[in-house]
Amino acid sequence: MNNGNHTLCKAERLHSRKLIERLFGGGQSRSMSAFPLRVVYMPPPSFAGDNQLTPTAQMLVSVPKRYFKRAVKRNRVKRQVREAYRRHKSILEGQPVIMAFIWLDDKLYPSSLIEERVVNLMMRIKEKTDASQSQ
């Protein structure tokens, strides 16, 4: 990750179809909720064929069309979640994890509430991954 730089570069965004399918395919992934968000996460698998250097954490945001018909509202929610993650990504520094934030409600919320919920989820992910690595 970038030292002290609060950017969300492309390498930190989850865009690999293989990783997304593995994340939602079940098995190793776990999920937890802090309404109006759910996060699905798992440690990144190691691919023998991939020589890419991946950052310690990768994320994606999904806002289903069933909750917001207008793209403007979906984009606003995605922007709020990405911004909250970007500002607090140092919580997961050193934690190899891939995660997907999924929106669960049909209402818009203020950025402060979304930021609070994203931080809550990230802290819980850190606790769970720390506990699983120590075993």
PDB file of C-alpha atoms in Angstrom:
ATOM      1  CA  MET A   1       0.000   0.000   0.000  1.00  0.00           C
ATOM      2  CA  ASN A   2       0.969   3.590  -0.373  1.00  0.00           C
ATOM      3  CA  ASN A   3       2.673   5.065   2.651  1.00  0.00           C
ATOM      4  CA  GLY A   4       0.467   7.818   4.010  1.00  0.00           C
ATOM      5  CA  ASN A   5      -1.152   8.345   0.627  1.00  0.00           C
ATOM      6  CA  HIS A   6      -4.920   8.010   0.731  1.00  0.00           C
ATOM      7  CA  THR A   7      -5.552   6.969  -2.850  1.00  0.00           C
ATOM      8  CA  LEU A   8      -7.496   4.041  -4.202  1.00  0.00           C
ATOM      9  CA  CYS A   9      -5.451   2.876  -7.157  1.00  0.00           C
ATOM     10  CA  LYS A  10      -6.597   0.328  -9.715  1.00  0.00           C
ATOM     11  CA  ALA A  11      -4.480  -2.414  -8.124  1.00  0.00           C
ATOM     12  CA  GLU A  12      -6.540  -2.052  -4.932  1.00  0.00           C
ATOM     13  CA  ARG A  13      -9.826  -2.578  -6.777  1.00  0.00           C
ATOM     14  CA  LEU A  14     -11.033  -6.109  -7.298  1.00  0.00           C
ATOM     15  CA  HIS A  15     -11.604  -6.637 -11.011  1.00  0.00           C
ATOM     16  CA  SER A  16     -10.299 -10.149 -11.699  1.00  0.00           C
ATOM     17  CA  ARG A  17     -13.159 -12.371 -12.854  1.00  0.00           C
ATOM     18  CA  LYS A  18     -11.433 -15.432 -11.347  1.00  0.00           C
ATOM     19  CA  LEU A  19     -11.129 -13.829  -7.920  1.00  0.00           C
ATOM     20  CA  ILE A  20     -14.702 -12.513  -7.981  1.00  0.00           C
ATOM     21  CA  GLU A  21     -16.056 -15.954  -8.912  1.00  0.00           C
ATOM     22  CA  ARG A  22     -14.004 -17.548  -6.161  1.00  0.00           C
ATOM     23  CA  LEU A  23     -15.169 -14.935  -3.642  1.00  0.00           C
ATOM     24  CA  PHE A  24     -18.858 -15.499  -4.384  1.00  0.00           C
ATOM     25  CA  GLY A  25     -18.512 -19.193  -5.196  1.00  0.00           C
ATOM     26  CA  GLY A  26     -18.558 -20.053  -1.515  1.00  0.00           C
ATOM     27  CA  GLY A  27     -16.205 -22.367   0.299  1.00  0.00           C
ATOM     28  CA  GLN A  28     -13.574 -20.118   1.822  1.00  0.00           C
ATOM     29  CA  SER A  29     -15.472 -16.813   1.863  1.00  0.00           C
ATOM     30  CA  ARG A  30     -17.143 -15.349   4.925  1.00  0.00           C
ATOM     31  CA  SER A  31     -19.656 -12.545   5.273  1.00  0.00           C
ATOM     32  CA  MET A  32     -20.910 -10.113   7.889  1.00  0.00           C
ATOM     33  CA  SER A  33     -23.340  -7.221   7.908  1.00  0.00           C
ATOM     34  CA  ALA A  34     -23.561  -3.740   9.351  1.00  0.00           C
ATOM     35  CA  PHE A  35     -26.809  -2.454   7.900  1.00  0.00           C
ATOM     36  CA  PRO A  36     -27.085  -1.102   5.169  1.00  0.00           C
ATOM     37  CA  LEU A  37     -23.924  -2.939   4.057  1.00  0.00           C
ATOM     38  CA  ARG A  38     -22.813  -6.547   3.874  1.00  0.00           C
ATOM     39  CA  VAL A  39     -19.216  -7.487   3.241  1.00  0.00           C
ATOM     40  CA  VAL A  40     -18.108 -10.800   1.745  1.00  0.00           C
ATOM     41  CA  TYR A  41     -14.406 -11.433   2.270  1.00  0.00           C
ATOM     42  CA  MET A  42     -11.731 -14.099   2.071  1.00  0.00           C
ATOM     43  CA  PRO A  43      -7.945 -14.346   2.067  1.00  0.00           C
ATOM     44  CA  PRO A  44      -6.596 -14.084  -1.470  1.00  0.00           C
ATOM     45  CA  PRO A  45      -5.769 -17.438  -3.042  1.00  0.00           C
ATOM     46  CA  SER A  46      -2.278 -17.971  -4.382  1.00  0.00           C
ATOM     47  CA  PHE A  47      -2.226 -18.770  -8.069  1.00  0.00           C
ATOM     48  CA  ALA A  48       0.855 -20.565  -9.341  1.00  0.00           C
ATOM     49  CA  GLY A  49       0.504 -19.012 -12.800  1.00  0.00           C
ATOM     50  CA  ASP A  50       0.039 -15.428 -11.649  1.00  0.00           C
ATOM     51  CA  ASN A  51       3.164 -13.382 -11.102  1.00  0.00           C
ATOM     52  CA  GLN A  52       1.259 -10.203 -10.316  1.00  0.00           C
ATOM     53  CA  LEU A  53       2.116  -8.261  -7.221  1.00  0.00           C
ATOM     54  CA  THR A  54      -1.206  -7.684  -5.511  1.00  0.00           C
ATOM     55  CA  PRO A  55      -1.772  -5.193  -2.724  1.00  0.00           C
ATOM     56  CA  THR A  56      -2.688  -6.561   0.660  1.00  0.00           C
ATOM     57  CA  ALA A  57      -6.370  -5.684   0.263  1.00  0.00           C
ATOM     58  CA  GLN A  58      -8.620  -5.529  -2.780  1.00  0.00           C
ATOM     59  CA  MET A  59     -12.245  -4.404  -2.766  1.00  0.00           C
ATOM     60  CA  LEU A  60     -15.299  -3.964  -4.936  1.00  0.00           C
ATOM     61  CA  VAL A  61     -18.668  -2.321  -4.346  1.00  0.00           C
ATOM     62  CA  SER A  62     -21.990  -3.680  -5.580  1.00  0.00           C
ATOM     63  CA  VAL A  63     -25.281  -1.788  -5.481  1.00  0.00           C
ATOM     64  CA  PRO A  64     -28.089  -3.909  -6.955  1.00  0.00           C
ATOM     65  CA  LYS A  65     -30.403  -2.345  -9.510  1.00  0.00           C
ATOM     66  CA  ARG A  66     -33.387  -3.714  -7.613  1.00  0.00           C
ATOM     67  CA  TYR A  67     -32.782  -1.153  -4.828  1.00  0.00           C
ATOM     68  CA  PHE A  68     -32.038   1.900  -6.991  1.00  0.00           C
ATOM     69  CA  LYS A  69     -33.397   2.010 -10.521  1.00  0.00           C
ATOM     70  CA  ARG A  70     -31.518   5.201 -11.347  1.00  0.00           C
ATOM     71  CA  ALA A  71     -27.812   4.870 -12.043  1.00  0.00           C
ATOM     72  CA  VAL A  72     -27.191   8.265 -10.428  1.00  0.00           C
ATOM     73  CA  LYS A  73     -28.256   6.927  -7.028  1.00  0.00           C
ATOM     74  CA  ARG A  74     -26.309   3.673  -7.436  1.00  0.00           C
ATOM     75  CA  ASN A  75     -23.199   5.629  -8.373  1.00  0.00           C
ATOM     76  CA  ARG A  76     -23.635   7.920  -5.359  1.00  0.00           C
ATOM     77  CA  VAL A  77     -23.762   4.969  -2.972  1.00  0.00           C
ATOM     78  CA  LYS A  78     -20.732   3.332  -4.611  1.00  0.00           C
ATOM     79  CA  ARG A  79     -18.817   6.599  -4.393  1.00  0.00           C
ATOM     80  CA  GLN A  80     -19.679   6.964  -0.683  1.00  0.00           C
ATOM     81  CA  VAL A  81     -18.534   3.408   0.128  1.00  0.00           C
ATOM     82  CA  ARG A  82     -15.311   3.759  -1.894  1.00  0.00           C
ATOM     83  CA  GLU A  83     -14.543   7.069  -0.184  1.00  0.00           C
ATOM     84  CA  ALA A  84     -15.096   5.607   3.286  1.00  0.00           C
ATOM     85  CA  TYR A  85     -12.860   2.639   2.433  1.00  0.00           C
ATOM     86  CA  ARG A  86     -10.181   4.888   0.935  1.00  0.00           C
ATOM     87  CA  ARG A  87     -10.045   7.094   4.029  1.00  0.00           C
ATOM     88  CA  HIS A  88      -9.723   4.155   6.433  1.00  0.00           C
ATOM     89  CA  LYS A  89      -7.903   1.489   4.418  1.00  0.00           C
ATOM     90  CA  SER A  90      -4.961   1.706   6.817  1.00  0.00           C
ATOM     91  CA  ILE A  91      -7.038  -0.429   9.223  1.00  0.00           C
ATOM     92  CA  LEU A  92      -6.406  -3.440   6.977  1.00  0.00           C
ATOM     93  CA  GLU A  93      -2.777  -2.641   6.209  1.00  0.00           C
ATOM     94  CA  GLY A  94      -0.778  -5.857   6.182  1.00  0.00           C
ATOM     95  CA  GLN A  95      -3.941  -7.988   5.990  1.00  0.00           C
ATOM     96  CA  PRO A  96      -4.142 -10.028   2.783  1.00  0.00           C
ATOM     97  CA  VAL A  97      -7.865  -9.966   2.050  1.00  0.00           C
ATOM     98  CA  ILE A  98     -10.234  -9.562  -0.883  1.00  0.00           C
ATOM     99  CA  MET A  99     -13.686  -8.183  -0.137  1.00  0.00           C
ATOM    100  CA  ALA A 100     -16.930  -7.062  -1.705  1.00  0.00           C
ATOM    101  CA  PHE A 101     -19.208  -4.477  -0.136  1.00  0.00           C
ATOM    102  CA  ILE A 102     -22.859  -5.120  -1.050  1.00  0.00           C
ATOM    103  CA  TRP A 103     -25.643  -2.585  -0.471  1.00  0.00           C
ATOM    104  CA  LEU A 104     -28.752  -3.969   1.298  1.00  0.00           C
ATOM    105  CA  ASP A 105     -31.300  -1.133   1.430  1.00  0.00           C
ATOM    106  CA  ASP A 106     -33.386   1.012  -0.892  1.00  0.00           C
ATOM    107  CA  LYS A 107     -32.689   4.280   0.962  1.00  0.00           C
ATOM    108  CA  LEU A 108     -29.849   6.755   0.660  1.00  0.00           C
ATOM    109  CA  TYR A 109     -27.853   7.494   3.818  1.00  0.00           C
ATOM    110  CA  PRO A 110     -25.460  10.301   4.793  1.00  0.00           C
ATOM    111  CA  SER A 111     -21.788   9.700   4.183  1.00  0.00           C
ATOM    112  CA  SER A 112     -21.004   9.833   7.907  1.00  0.00           C
ATOM    113  CA  LEU A 113     -23.243   6.823   8.616  1.00  0.00           C
ATOM    114  CA  ILE A 114     -21.814   4.858   5.696  1.00  0.00           C
ATOM    115  CA  GLU A 115     -18.281   5.680   6.826  1.00  0.00           C
ATOM    116  CA  GLU A 116     -19.095   4.476  10.348  1.00  0.00           C
ATOM    117  CA  ARG A 117     -20.452   1.161   9.024  1.00  0.00           C
ATOM    118  CA  VAL A 118     -17.520   0.606   6.645  1.00  0.00           C
ATOM    119  CA  VAL A 119     -15.043   1.211   9.484  1.00  0.00           C
ATOM    120  CA  ASN A 120     -17.027  -1.166  11.716  1.00  0.00           C
ATOM    121  CA  LEU A 121     -16.888  -3.905   9.076  1.00  0.00           C
ATOM    122  CA  MET A 122     -13.186  -3.350   8.405  1.00  0.00           C
ATOM    123  CA  MET A 123     -12.366  -3.575  12.122  1.00  0.00           C
ATOM    124  CA  ARG A 124     -14.334  -6.819  12.386  1.00  0.00           C
ATOM    125  CA  ILE A 125     -12.540  -8.241   9.319  1.00  0.00           C
ATOM    126  CA  LYS A 126      -9.196  -7.322  10.894  1.00  0.00           C
ATOM    127  CA  GLU A 127     -10.152  -9.086  14.144  1.00  0.00           C
ATOM    128  CA  LYS A 128     -11.326 -12.213  12.303  1.00  0.00           C
ATOM    129  CA  THR A 129      -8.262 -12.428  10.053  1.00  0.00           C
ATOM    130  CA  ASP A 130      -5.918 -11.804  12.999  1.00  0.00           C
ATOM    131  CA  ALA A 131      -7.626 -14.608  14.928  1.00  0.00           C
ATOM    132  CA  SER A 132      -7.466 -17.028  11.996  1.00  0.00           C
ATOM    133  CA  GLN A 133      -3.789 -16.245  11.299  1.00  0.00           C
ATOM    134  CA  SER A 134      -2.797 -16.814  14.923  1.00  0.00           C
ATOM    135  CA  GLN A 135      -4.312 -20.319  14.982  1.00  0.00           C
TER     136      GLN A 135
END
